[in-house]
Tab-separated table of C-alpha atoms in Angstrom:
chain	number	residue	atom	x	y	z
A	60	HIS	CA	25.517	5.207	4.880
A	61	LEU	CA	22.401	6.178	3.334
A	62	ALA	CA	21.041	4.653	0.038
A	63	THR	CA	17.659	4.829	-1.641
A	64	SER	CA	17.834	1.413	-2.887
A	65	LEU	CA	19.938	-1.560	-3.459
A	66	PRO	CA	22.325	-3.122	-4.780
A	67	LEU	CA	24.805	-0.348	-4.097
A	68	PRO	CA	26.856	1.035	-6.985
A	69	SER	CA	29.716	-1.410	-7.376
A	70	GLU	CA	32.363	1.543	-8.537
A	71	ARG	CA	32.575	2.492	-4.917
A	72	ASP	CA	32.861	-1.296	-3.426
A	73	HIS	CA	36.722	-1.043	-2.851
A	74	LEU	CA	36.221	2.098	-0.587
A	75	ARG	CA	33.313	0.789	1.171
A	76	PRO	CA	34.322	-0.053	4.912
A	77	ARG	CA	32.494	-3.263	6.512
A	78	ILE	CA	28.702	-3.246	6.630
A	79	ASP	CA	27.609	-4.254	10.185
A	80	LEU	CA	23.883	-3.394	10.019
A	81	VAL	CA	21.353	-2.990	7.400
A	82	VAL	CA	18.238	-0.958	8.414
A	83	PHE	CA	15.557	-0.882	5.675
A	84	MET	CA	13.202	2.083	6.205
A	85	ILE	CA	9.778	1.584	5.198
A	86	ASP	CA	7.228	4.651	5.272
A	87	ILE	CA	3.694	3.534	6.147
A	88	LYS	CA	2.519	6.404	4.169
A	89	SER	CA	3.972	5.025	0.986
A	90	LYS	CA	3.200	1.559	-0.678
A	91	TYR	CA	6.253	2.377	-2.718
A	92	SER	CA	8.773	2.202	-0.073
A	93	LEU	CA	7.630	-1.338	0.845
A	94	LYS	CA	8.014	-2.378	-2.645
A	95	ASN	CA	11.492	-0.895	-2.681
A	96	VAL	CA	12.486	-2.785	0.203
A	97	GLU	CA	11.079	-5.805	-0.987
A	98	THR	CA	13.200	-5.725	-4.256
A	99	SER	CA	16.360	-4.146	-2.411
A	100	LEU	CA	15.997	-7.236	0.401
A	101	ALA	CA	16.824	-9.716	-2.918
A	102	HIS	CA	20.478	-8.078	-3.270
A	103	VAL	CA	21.236	-8.756	0.362
A	104	ASP	CA	23.693	-11.462	0.993
A	105	ALA	CA	22.092	-14.294	3.174
A	106	SER	CA	24.629	-13.970	5.830
A	107	PHE	CA	23.486	-10.671	7.020
A	108	PHE	CA	19.981	-12.278	8.083
A	109	LEU	CA	21.677	-13.638	10.998
A	110	GLY	CA	20.638	-10.702	13.248
A	111	LYS	CA	22.321	-7.724	10.807
A	112	VAL	CA	19.147	-6.701	9.220
A	113	CYS	CA	16.181	-4.635	10.621
A	114	PHE	CA	13.127	-3.042	9.724
A	115	LEU	CA	12.340	0.352	10.594
A	116	VAL	CA	8.667	1.561	10.123
A	117	THR	CA	8.290	5.310	10.090
A	118	GLY	CA	5.273	7.281	10.167
A	119	VAL	CA	3.200	5.470	12.352
A	120	GLY	CA	1.997	8.198	14.445
A	121	ARG	CA	-0.623	9.117	11.762
A	122	VAL	CA	-3.102	6.206	11.604
A	123	ASN	CA	-5.274	8.032	9.111
A	124	ALA	CA	-2.491	8.149	6.591
A	125	CYS	CA	-1.527	4.615	6.389
A	126	SER	CA	-1.214	3.135	2.958
A	127	ILE	CA	0.295	-0.153	4.299
A	128	GLU	CA	-1.227	-2.817	6.297
A	129	THR	CA	1.052	-3.672	9.620
A	130	ASN	CA	0.210	-7.468	9.088
A	131	ALA	CA	1.957	-7.276	5.864
A	132	ILE	CA	5.302	-5.850	7.415
A	133	CYS	CA	5.433	-8.085	10.525
A	134	LYS	CA	5.103	-11.034	7.984
A	135	LEU	CA	8.098	-9.554	6.287
A	136	GLY	CA	10.087	-9.479	9.364
A	137	GLU	CA	9.088	-12.811	10.241
A	138	ALA	CA	9.944	-14.064	6.553
A	139	TYR	CA	13.631	-12.493	7.134
A	140	CYS	CA	14.141	-13.329	10.677
A	141	SER	CA	14.570	-9.888	11.447
A	142	PRO	CA	13.048	-7.272	13.913
A	143	VAL	CA	10.695	-4.643	13.140
A	144	LEU	CA	10.880	-1.605	14.781
A	145	PHE	CA	8.130	1.078	14.464
A	146	CYS	CA	8.684	4.756	15.047
A	147	GLU	CA	7.395	8.309	14.555
A	148	LEU	CA	10.129	10.562	13.281
A	149	GLU	CA	8.047	13.595	13.445
A	150	LEU	CA	7.990	13.230	17.349
A	151	GLU	CA	11.623	14.300	18.935
A	152	GLY	CA	11.443	12.052	21.688
A	153	ILE	CA	10.779	9.126	19.645
A	154	ARG	CA	13.309	10.049	16.972
A	155	VAL	CA	15.954	10.332	19.802
A	156	ALA	CA	14.792	6.912	21.385
A	157	THR	CA	14.878	5.097	18.155
A	158	ALA	CA	18.267	6.422	17.200
A	159	GLN	CA	19.510	5.249	20.557
A	160	ARG	CA	18.152	1.601	19.939
A	161	LEU	CA	19.654	1.595	16.419
A	162	LEU	CA	22.977	2.289	17.712
A	163	ARG	CA	23.093	-0.028	20.457
A	164	MET	CA	22.134	-2.512	17.958
A	165	LEU	CA	24.864	-1.216	15.814
A	166	ARG	CA	27.459	-1.715	18.521
A	167	ILE	CA	26.335	-5.346	19.201
A	168	CYS	CA	26.691	-6.045	15.321
A	169	ALA	CA	30.153	-4.545	15.017
A	170	GLY	CA	31.193	-6.707	17.896
A	171	HIS	CA	31.884	-3.809	20.104
A	172	ILE	CA	30.030	-5.728	23.260
A	173	PRO	CA	31.653	-8.668	24.523
A	174	GLY	CA	29.837	-11.429	25.112
A	175	VAL	CA	26.651	-10.572	22.973
A	176	SER	CA	26.531	-11.130	19.132
A	177	ALA	CA	24.150	-10.127	16.316
A	178	LEU	CA	22.857	-13.828	16.547
A	179	SER	CA	21.198	-12.769	19.902
A	180	PHE	CA	18.738	-10.894	17.649
A	181	VAL	CA	17.604	-14.049	15.905
A	182	SER	CA	17.082	-15.913	19.198
A	183	LEU	CA	15.064	-13.390	20.615
A	184	MET	CA	12.840	-13.396	17.888
A	185	ARG	CA	12.358	-16.935	17.936
A	186	ASN	CA	11.523	-16.780	21.692
A	187	SER	CA	8.641	-14.181	21.151
A	188	ASP	CA	6.959	-16.597	18.631
A	189	ASP	CA	6.901	-19.508	21.092
A	190	ASP	CA	4.669	-17.484	23.394
B	109	GLU	CA	-32.810	-6.847	3.449
B	110	ASP	CA	-34.240	-4.897	0.446
B	111	VAL	CA	-34.517	-1.406	1.276
B	112	ASP	CA	-37.468	0.929	-0.120
B	113	PRO	CA	-35.798	3.230	-2.674
B	114	GLN	CA	-38.188	5.987	-1.929
B	115	LYS	CA	-37.501	5.894	1.877
B	116	THR	CA	-33.614	6.116	0.837
B	117	ALA	CA	-33.642	8.669	-1.955
B	118	PHE	CA	-32.729	11.206	0.425
B	119	LEU	CA	-29.512	9.887	1.086
B	120	LEU	CA	-28.170	9.675	-2.519
B	121	ARG	CA	-26.124	12.288	-4.544
B	122	LYS	CA	-25.418	14.195	-1.260
B	123	ALA	CA	-22.047	14.727	0.289
B	124	TRP	CA	-22.331	13.245	3.516
B	125	THR	CA	-19.388	14.348	6.288
B	126	LEU	CA	-18.887	11.048	8.611
B	127	TYR	CA	-18.585	10.385	12.186
B	128	SER	CA	-18.169	7.720	14.743
B	129	VAL	CA	-20.603	7.710	17.570
B	130	THR	CA	-20.267	5.832	20.760
B	131	PRO	CA	-23.335	4.053	21.888
B	132	LEU	CA	-26.234	6.299	23.395
B	133	TYR	CA	-27.318	5.611	26.886
B	134	ARG	CA	-31.018	5.580	27.733
B	135	PHE	CA	-32.027	6.293	24.125
B	136	HIS	CA	-35.741	5.287	23.694
B	137	ARG	CA	-37.329	4.982	20.385
B	138	ALA	CA	-40.818	5.567	21.666
B	139	ARG	CA	-39.826	8.945	22.738
B	140	LEU	CA	-38.588	10.296	19.435
B	141	ARG	CA	-41.287	13.720	19.614
B	142	ASP	CA	-40.083	14.423	22.731
B	143	TYR	CA	-36.721	14.324	21.892
B	144	ALA	CA	-37.554	16.598	18.722
B	145	ARG	CA	-39.233	19.204	21.003
B	146	LEU	CA	-36.083	19.219	23.454
B	147	LEU	CA	-33.715	19.605	20.478
B	148	SER	CA	-35.792	22.428	18.964
B	149	ALA	CA	-35.556	24.292	22.391
B	150	PHE	CA	-32.116	23.650	22.789
B	151	ILE	CA	-31.293	25.007	19.504
B	152	ALA	CA	-33.519	28.187	19.978
B	153	ALA	CA	-32.080	28.744	23.418
B	154	GLU	CA	-28.564	28.767	21.730
B	155	LYS	CA	-29.740	31.168	19.299
B	156	GLN	CA	-31.104	33.522	22.129
B	157	LYS	CA	-27.617	33.187	23.559
B	158	GLY	CA	-26.072	34.953	20.592
B	159	LEU	CA	-24.930	31.703	18.824
B	160	ALA	CA	-26.558	32.888	15.893
B	161	VAL	CA	-26.500	30.258	12.947
B	162	GLU	CA	-27.826	32.533	10.344
B	163	VAL	CA	-27.296	36.231	10.586
B	164	GLY	CA	-29.794	38.763	9.722
B	165	VAL	CA	-32.550	36.385	9.054
B	166	GLU	CA	-35.365	35.402	11.238
B	167	LEU	CA	-35.434	31.761	11.233
B	168	ASP	CA	-37.427	29.149	13.501
B	169	ILE	CA	-36.001	25.730	13.195
B	170	LYS	CA	-37.948	23.093	13.358
B	171	VAL	CA	-36.734	19.601	14.276
B	172	ALA	CA	-37.897	16.166	12.942
B	173	LEU	CA	-36.785	12.742	14.360
B	174	SER	CA	-37.644	9.619	12.602
B	175	SER	CA	-36.794	6.168	12.291
B	176	ILE	CA	-36.073	4.359	9.347
B	177	ALA	CA	-37.098	0.879	9.799
B	178	ASP	CA	-35.497	-0.569	6.696
B	179	LEU	CA	-31.986	0.885	6.913
B	180	ARG	CA	-30.316	-1.644	8.767
B	181	GLY	CA	-28.260	-4.687	8.323
B	182	THR	CA	-29.869	-7.558	10.613
B	183	GLU	CA	-32.514	-7.949	13.133
B	184	LEU	CA	-29.400	-7.023	15.735
B	185	ASP	CA	-28.978	-3.732	14.174
B	186	GLN	CA	-30.804	-0.696	15.373
B	187	ALA	CA	-32.827	1.036	12.862
B	188	ALA	CA	-31.550	4.341	11.273
B	189	LEU	CA	-32.376	7.452	13.068
B	190	LEU	CA	-32.990	10.412	10.986
B	191	VAL	CA	-32.730	13.975	12.325
B	192	GLN	CA	-33.983	16.701	9.909
B	193	LEU	CA	-33.904	20.739	10.932
B	194	SER	CA	-36.178	22.768	8.452
B	195	SER	CA	-36.647	26.502	8.557
B	196	ARG	CA	-39.698	28.571	8.094
B	197	SER	CA	-39.019	32.248	7.726
B	198	ARG	CA	-41.150	34.437	10.032
B	199	ALA	CA	-41.327	37.232	7.736
B	200	SER	CA	-43.143	34.954	4.991
B	201	SER	CA	-47.047	33.927	5.363
B	202	ARG	CA	-48.438	30.898	6.794
B	203	ASN	CA	-48.622	29.156	3.451
B	204	SER	CA	-44.727	28.958	2.956
B	205	GLU	CA	-43.214	25.924	2.821
B	206	ASP	CA	-40.649	24.505	5.357
B	207	LYS	CA	-37.320	24.435	3.686
B	208	LEU	CA	-34.811	21.809	4.792
B	209	VAL	CA	-31.401	23.270	6.019
B	210	TRP	CA	-29.754	20.317	7.520
B	211	SER	CA	-30.080	16.623	8.008
B	212	GLY	CA	-28.153	14.046	9.886
B	213	TRP	CA	-28.548	10.371	10.529
B	214	PHE	CA	-27.454	7.646	12.976
B	215	CYS	CA	-27.001	4.144	11.218
B	216	SER	CA	-25.776	0.727	11.945
B	217	MET	CA	-25.367	-1.810	9.181
B	218	PHE	CA	-24.120	-5.237	10.168
B	219	GLY	CA	-22.593	-3.671	13.254
B	220	ASP	CA	-22.994	-6.612	15.387
B	221	ASP	CA	-19.363	-6.271	16.594
B	222	LEU	CA	-20.394	-3.438	18.622
B	223	SER	CA	-24.050	-4.127	19.423
B	224	GLU	CA	-23.415	-7.412	20.745
B	225	ASN	CA	-21.100	-6.155	23.540
B	226	VAL	CA	-22.823	-3.140	24.352
B	227	PRO	CA	-24.282	-3.446	27.938
B	228	GLU	CA	-28.331	-2.917	28.376
B	229	ASP	CA	-29.366	0.756	28.277
B	230	PHE	CA	-27.035	1.341	25.551
B	231	THR	CA	-28.073	1.907	21.884
B	232	SER	CA	-25.584	1.220	19.324
B	233	LEU	CA	-25.670	3.559	16.157
B	234	PRO	CA	-21.973	4.026	15.543
B	235	LEU	CA	-22.037	5.734	12.235
B	236	PHE	CA	-23.577	9.209	11.751
B	237	LEU	CA	-23.677	11.258	8.514
B	238	SER	CA	-24.455	15.009	8.154
B	239	HIS	CA	-25.340	17.309	5.755
B	240	GLY	CA	-25.551	20.974	5.841
B	241	ALA	CA	-24.206	23.770	7.820
B	242	GLU	CA	-21.249	22.771	10.056
B	243	SER	CA	-22.880	25.316	12.893
B	244	TYR	CA	-26.038	22.623	12.912
B	245	THR	CA	-23.986	19.791	13.087
B	246	SER	CA	-22.375	21.044	16.064
B	247	LEU	CA	-25.490	22.223	17.724
B	248	VAL	CA	-27.132	18.962	17.096
B	249	GLY	CA	-23.970	16.719	18.114
B	250	SER	CA	-23.811	18.777	21.612
B	251	TRP	CA	-27.241	18.062	22.301
B	252	PHE	CA	-26.930	14.432	21.679
B	253	GLN	CA	-23.584	14.292	23.521
B	254	LYS	CA	-25.136	16.131	26.588
B	255	THR	CA	-28.560	14.022	26.509
B	256	PHE	CA	-27.330	10.637	25.697
B	257	ASP	CA	-23.503	10.763	27.249
B	258	CYS	CA	-22.050	9.773	23.834
B	259	CYS	CA	-19.080	11.151	21.891
B	260	PHE	CA	-18.724	12.043	18.205
B	261	ARG	CA	-15.567	11.885	16.479
B	262	ARG	CA	-14.752	12.905	12.707
B	263	LEU	CA	-14.224	9.723	10.883
B	264	ALA	CA	-10.937	9.945	8.672
B	265	ILE	CA	-10.441	7.435	5.836
B	266	SER	CA	-6.918	6.173	5.476
B	267	PRO	CA	-5.278	5.386	1.870
B	268	LEU	CA	-5.564	1.994	2.808
B	269	ASN	CA	-9.150	2.195	3.276
B	270	LEU	CA	-9.828	4.171	0.125
B	271	SER	CA	-8.262	1.502	-1.960
B	272	TRP	CA	-10.554	-0.969	-0.784
B	273	MET	CA	-13.458	1.057	-1.646
B	274	VAL	CA	-12.326	1.759	-4.974
B	275	ALA	CA	-11.483	-2.090	-5.807
B	276	MET	CA	-15.065	-3.090	-4.285
B	277	TRP	CA	-16.938	-0.369	-6.181
B	278	ALA	CA	-15.092	-0.427	-9.019
B	279	GLY	CA	-15.880	-4.271	-9.277
B	280	CYS	CA	-19.780	-3.646	-8.783
B	281	LYS	CA	-22.125	-4.639	-11.495
B	282	LEU	CA	-24.172	-1.767	-13.001
B	283	ASP	CA	-26.567	-1.633	-15.792
B	284	ARG	CA	-24.838	1.623	-16.944
B	285	ALA	CA	-21.724	2.731	-15.451
B	286	ASP	CA	-21.345	6.193	-16.861
B	287	SER	CA	-18.731	7.929	-14.721
B	288	ALA	CA	-15.096	7.064	-14.834
B	289	VAL	CA	-13.403	5.387	-11.960
B	290	GLU	CA	-11.261	8.139	-10.538
B	291	LEU	CA	-8.427	8.304	-8.079
B	292	VAL	CA	-6.862	11.361	-6.553
B	293	PHE	CA	-3.447	11.433	-4.939
B	294	SER	CA	-1.757	14.295	-3.395
B	295	MET	CA	1.978	14.446	-3.965
B	296	PRO	CA	3.814	14.729	-0.807
B	297	ARG	CA	6.728	17.016	0.368
B	298	LEU	CA	6.274	19.574	-2.499
B	299	SER	CA	6.274	23.268	-1.639
B	300	GLN	CA	3.141	23.583	-3.382
B	301	PRO	CA	0.451	21.176	-3.193
B	302	LEU	CA	0.074	19.090	-6.327
B	303	ASP	CA	-2.754	16.721	-7.139
B	304	ILE	CA	-2.909	13.877	-9.556
B	305	SER	CA	-6.166	12.822	-10.881
B	306	TYR	CA	-6.271	9.237	-12.515
B	307	ALA	CA	-9.365	8.511	-14.222
B	308	ILE	CA	-9.927	4.954	-15.902
B	309	HIS	CA	-12.903	3.832	-18.050
B	310	PRO	CA	-15.195	1.998	-15.643
B	311	GLU	CA	-15.428	-1.235	-17.775
B	312	ASP	CA	-11.611	-1.385	-17.982
B	313	ALA	CA	-11.537	-1.098	-14.079
B	314	LYS	CA	-14.336	-3.577	-13.617
B	315	ALA	CA	-12.545	-5.924	-16.027
B	316	LEU	CA	-9.429	-5.818	-14.116
B	317	TRP	CA	-11.139	-6.370	-10.965
B	318	ASP	CA	-12.823	-9.602	-12.137
B	319	THR	CA	-9.420	-10.976	-13.224
B	320	VAL	CA	-8.138	-10.113	-9.994
B	321	GLN	CA	-10.905	-11.435	-7.928
B	322	LYS	CA	-10.928	-15.328	-7.150
B	323	THR	CA	-14.240	-16.082	-5.004
B	324	PRO	CA	-17.209	-13.702	-5.804
B	325	GLY	CA	-18.567	-12.224	-2.748
B	326	GLU	CA	-15.632	-12.418	-1.036
B	327	ILE	CA	-12.455	-9.642	-1.265
B	328	THR	CA	-9.157	-10.284	0.349
B	329	GLN	CA	-6.175	-7.933	1.105
B	330	GLU	CA	-3.980	-9.435	-1.504
B	331	GLU	CA	-6.568	-9.005	-4.112
B	332	VAL	CA	-7.016	-5.212	-3.346
B	333	ASP	CA	-3.067	-4.948	-3.451
B	334	VAL	CA	-2.966	-6.621	-6.816
B	335	PHE	CA	-5.659	-4.319	-8.246
B	336	MET	CA	-3.755	-1.352	-7.055
B	337	ASP	CA	-0.329	-2.476	-8.098
B	338	CYS	CA	-1.688	-2.941	-11.719
B	339	LEU	CA	-3.223	0.692	-11.691
B	340	TYR	CA	-0.074	2.166	-10.435
B	341	ALA	CA	2.316	-0.067	-12.852
B	342	HIS	CA	0.320	1.109	-15.717
B	343	PHE	CA	0.476	4.863	-14.658
B	344	HIS	CA	4.362	4.302	-14.214
B	345	ARG	CA	4.602	2.838	-17.714
B	346	HIS	CA	3.132	6.137	-19.205
B	347	PHE	CA	4.208	8.644	-16.724
B	348	LYS	CA	7.376	7.560	-14.985
B	349	ILE	CA	5.605	8.730	-11.466
B	350	HIS	CA	5.195	6.095	-8.757
B	351	LEU	CA	1.834	6.857	-7.504
B	352	SER	CA	2.260	4.209	-4.663
B	353	ALA	CA	4.542	7.042	-3.232
B	354	ALA	CA	1.833	9.523	-3.131
B	355	LYS	CA	-1.131	9.737	-0.839
B	356	LEU	CA	-4.562	8.527	-2.190
B	357	VAL	CA	-6.960	10.987	-1.048
B	358	LYS	CA	-10.153	10.652	-2.946
B	359	VAL	CA	-11.742	7.668	-4.950
B	360	SER	CA	-14.977	8.027	-7.268
B	361	THR	CA	-16.575	5.395	-8.907
B	362	ALA	CA	-20.373	5.308	-10.422
B	363	VAL	CA	-21.458	3.442	-7.032
B	364	ALA	CA	-20.027	5.937	-4.526
B	365	SER	CA	-17.060	8.521	-3.983
B	366	ALA	CA	-14.876	8.907	-0.701
B	367	HIS	CA	-12.643	11.595	0.448
B	368	CYS	CA	-9.890	11.025	3.096
B	369	ASP	CA	-11.299	13.702	5.279
B	370	GLY	CA	-14.155	11.581	5.850
B	371	ILE	CA	-16.861	12.707	3.177
B	372	VAL	CA	-18.809	10.212	1.110
B	373	LYS	CA	-21.296	10.416	-1.640
B	374	ILE	CA	-23.338	7.494	-2.339
B	375	LEU	CA	-24.713	7.490	-6.072
B	376	GLN	CA	-26.519	4.029	-6.489
B	377	SER	CA	-29.335	2.627	-4.150
B	378	GLN	CA	-28.577	-0.927	-4.989
B	379	TYR	CA	-25.252	-1.103	-3.454
B	380	LEU	CA	-26.124	1.184	-0.367
B	381	PRO	CA	-26.079	-1.706	2.054
B	382	GLY	CA	-22.709	-2.775	1.129
B	383	VAL	CA	-21.427	1.005	1.299
B	384	LEU	CA	-22.869	1.595	4.631
B	385	MET	CA	-21.608	-1.971	6.027
B	386	LEU	CA	-18.061	-0.720	5.175
B	387	LEU	CA	-18.529	2.601	6.717
B	388	THR	CA	-20.213	1.137	10.023
B	389	GLU	CA	-17.016	-1.027	10.263
B	390	LEU	CA	-15.012	1.929	9.795
B	391	ALA	CA	-16.886	3.779	12.549
B	392	ILE	CA	-16.761	0.784	14.855
B	393	SER	CA	-12.967	0.253	14.546
B	394	GLN	CA	-12.497	4.356	15.498
B	395	ILE	CA	-14.554	3.757	18.264
B	396	GLN	CA	-12.933	0.544	19.750
């Protein structure tokens, strides 16, 4: 399900299936997309931040079109205990690989992989901080 | 640090195309006359080969290389190196004046980050600015690359860096700020290109920056973000367009203007070191 911002319209609440993963997309060429994500984050229930949220930064292939500082995005990831993925949608190989990564994450968040839960993502992030 | 305005008058009010240059190998300041001769011979030889730069006009290209001692940040910086190409038409008499057809200069303004780490035998002049025909730029560039084993790359300026520039320059104190602070945005993903030009009275822009900046002489990313957000919010209030979703391609102030393709124009000698320092920094980060 794709949405340009949160909250989702309440009229469709009863028709909506369970949400397992929320991916916030930030276009590094658009300051506006970061602001949009920041305001939308406020509408996400706190329980999602236990591994069911991730940030996907697109457009990283073009260094010269950068409108957002990568530091700011990494800080956002840290503040919300959620992983930050970087990708370039214009390159097919990276696009496909990123889609596969997200799918793997989604399967874990939906509980399809026995023995691994969304909470694993949170503890993985904690470990890299200790390095 | 005070630069003699006469010596630097040549660089004001001209559109300079920016390049980053890797350190020059075995460059000797004492041999400038020799280098000028060699470059002149190289250009003449390339013209003979048929790579003529001017068609139909017989031109002798005279090369002059000089150092501009004052154009540097600290003692650790190399003095700027100026290359000038002048032409004298063979057809006219001996009394005719040389006409400057192309100029380019290498510069390092507080480029300690690079010059400190450069091995002996290497000269660090990371920023190159050219003005004149592209064909001459590529001739001069090839000669330098062959002779000193260095590499020139066009220096593009990202929207992030352009917003730093507009915030810094709009905040500069000037006796007379007679030109508006202008930002040009390119709207993405449209079938036909559309540019939006946003002009602000220079006093208003300076007043805004003064409320944002906390420590004089210091600028942080947060302050630049706040400054830009105010401009975006103001525009959105009036026109319901989110400029933050568009690409910032050009900024102009009374101090200097810069385009994302790596073209700058410096209008004030007063803030020259500051502008060059920022450009040197960009050149160095492109090299590293």
